[in-house]
Amino acid sequence: MIDKLADADEPISLEPMNKFPIVRDLIVDRSRLFNDLKRVKAWIPIDGTYELGPGPSLTQREQERLYPLSRCTGCGCCLEACPQYTQTNKFVGAAVISQARLFNAHPVGAN
Ligand code: SF4
């Protein structure tokens, strides 16, 4: 990666994401994203106070269908690119919607 950056023909600017409040330098506060995940209940509190058990089995086909949704890391890049997601509105954006879809499609979320 460093070699590729050094070989770049044009200057590369590093800027903080502009959809989240800046904490310092390139650090932003993405707590809105995590609060929105909690708001739509796309969040499982794991505090060790109760036995979660093995959970229901998924067929191979269900696993393959849901796996892409489970890969969201909460990076916020989709929100950064989305013109509908702003610092002043309440739209939750693609990351939260995809996690709501994942939880609604999963047998645990269906109960
Ligand atoms: S859905 Fe959005 S937040 Fe999740 S990994 Fe993709 S770009 Fe990042």
PDB file of N, CA and C and ligand atoms in Angstrom, residues 33 71-79 94-95 98-99, ligand 1:
ATOM      1  N   LEU A  33     -24.189   6.458  14.129  1.00  0.00           N
ATOM      2  CA  LEU A  33     -24.397   5.182  13.426  1.00  0.00           C
ATOM      3  C   LEU A  33     -24.752   4.086  14.424  1.00  0.00           C
ATOM      4  N   ARG A  71     -21.464  -8.776   6.707  1.00  0.00           N
ATOM      5  CA  ARG A  71     -20.083  -8.309   6.556  1.00  0.00           C
ATOM      6  C   ARG A  71     -19.909  -6.817   6.822  1.00  0.00           C
ATOM      7  N   CYS A  72     -20.984  -6.114   7.130  1.00  0.00           N
ATOM      8  CA  CYS A  72     -20.860  -4.671   7.412  1.00  0.00           C
ATOM      9  C   CYS A  72     -19.994  -4.464   8.648  1.00  0.00           C
ATOM     10  N   THR A  73     -18.994  -3.613   8.514  1.00  0.00           N
ATOM     11  CA  THR A  73     -18.101  -3.311   9.634  1.00  0.00           C
ATOM     12  C   THR A  73     -18.474  -2.004  10.325  1.00  0.00           C
ATOM     13  N   GLY A  74     -19.489  -1.329   9.797  1.00  0.00           N
ATOM     14  CA  GLY A  74     -19.859  -0.037  10.386  1.00  0.00           C
ATOM     15  C   GLY A  74     -18.837   1.044  10.077  1.00  0.00           C
ATOM     16  N   CYS A  75     -18.161   0.903   8.954  1.00  0.00           N
ATOM     17  CA  CYS A  75     -17.117   1.880   8.614  1.00  0.00           C
ATOM     18  C   CYS A  75     -17.712   3.262   8.321  1.00  0.00           C
ATOM     19  N   GLY A  76     -18.930   3.280   7.802  1.00  0.00           N
ATOM     20  CA  GLY A  76     -19.588   4.554   7.504  1.00  0.00           C
ATOM     21  C   GLY A  76     -19.317   5.089   6.107  1.00  0.00           C
ATOM     22  N   CYS A  77     -18.580   4.353   5.283  1.00  0.00           N
ATOM     23  CA  CYS A  77     -18.261   4.858   3.935  1.00  0.00           C
ATOM     24  C   CYS A  77     -19.516   5.033   3.088  1.00  0.00           C
ATOM     25  N   CYS A  78     -20.510   4.136   3.246  1.00  0.00           N
ATOM     26  CA  CYS A  78     -21.739   4.278   2.454  1.00  0.00           C
ATOM     27  C   CYS A  78     -22.474   5.551   2.873  1.00  0.00           C
ATOM     28  N   LEU A  79     -22.384   5.895   4.144  1.00  0.00           N
ATOM     29  CA  LEU A  79     -23.044   7.106   4.629  1.00  0.00           C
ATOM     30  C   LEU A  79     -22.311   8.340   4.120  1.00  0.00           C
ATOM     31  N   ALA A  94     -27.760   3.443   4.538  1.00  0.00           N
ATOM     32  CA  ALA A  94     -27.666   2.062   4.049  1.00  0.00           C
ATOM     33  C   ALA A  94     -27.145   1.078   5.093  1.00  0.00           C
ATOM     34  N   ALA A  95     -26.180   1.484   5.894  1.00  0.00           N
ATOM     35  CA  ALA A  95     -25.580   0.547   6.849  1.00  0.00           C
ATOM     36  C   ALA A  95     -26.627   0.028   7.838  1.00  0.00           C
ATOM     37  N   SER A  98     -29.362  -2.107   6.047  1.00  0.00           N
ATOM     38  CA  SER A  98     -28.905  -3.466   5.713  1.00  0.00           C
ATOM     39  C   SER A  98     -28.843  -4.344   6.960  1.00  0.00           C
ATOM     40  N   GLN A  99     -28.491  -3.759   8.109  1.00  0.00           N
ATOM     41  CA  GLN A  99     -28.466  -4.558   9.339  1.00  0.00           C
ATOM     42  C   GLN A  99     -29.876  -4.885   9.814  1.00  0.00           C
TER      43      GLN A  99
HETATM   44  S1  SF4 B   1     -22.614  -1.093   4.501  1.00  0.00           S
HETATM   45 FE1  SF4 B   1     -21.669   0.938   4.794  1.00  0.00          FE
HETATM   46  S2  SF4 B   1     -20.914   0.917   6.905  1.00  0.00           S
HETATM   47 FE2  SF4 B   1     -21.260  -1.223   6.311  1.00  0.00          FE
HETATM   48  S3  SF4 B   1     -19.258  -1.921   5.510  1.00  0.00           S
HETATM   49 FE3  SF4 B   1     -20.471  -1.227   3.751  1.00  0.00          FE
HETATM   50  S4  SF4 B   1     -19.821   0.916   3.468  1.00  0.00           S
HETATM   51 FE4  SF4 B   1     -19.196   0.305   5.564  1.00  0.00          FE
END
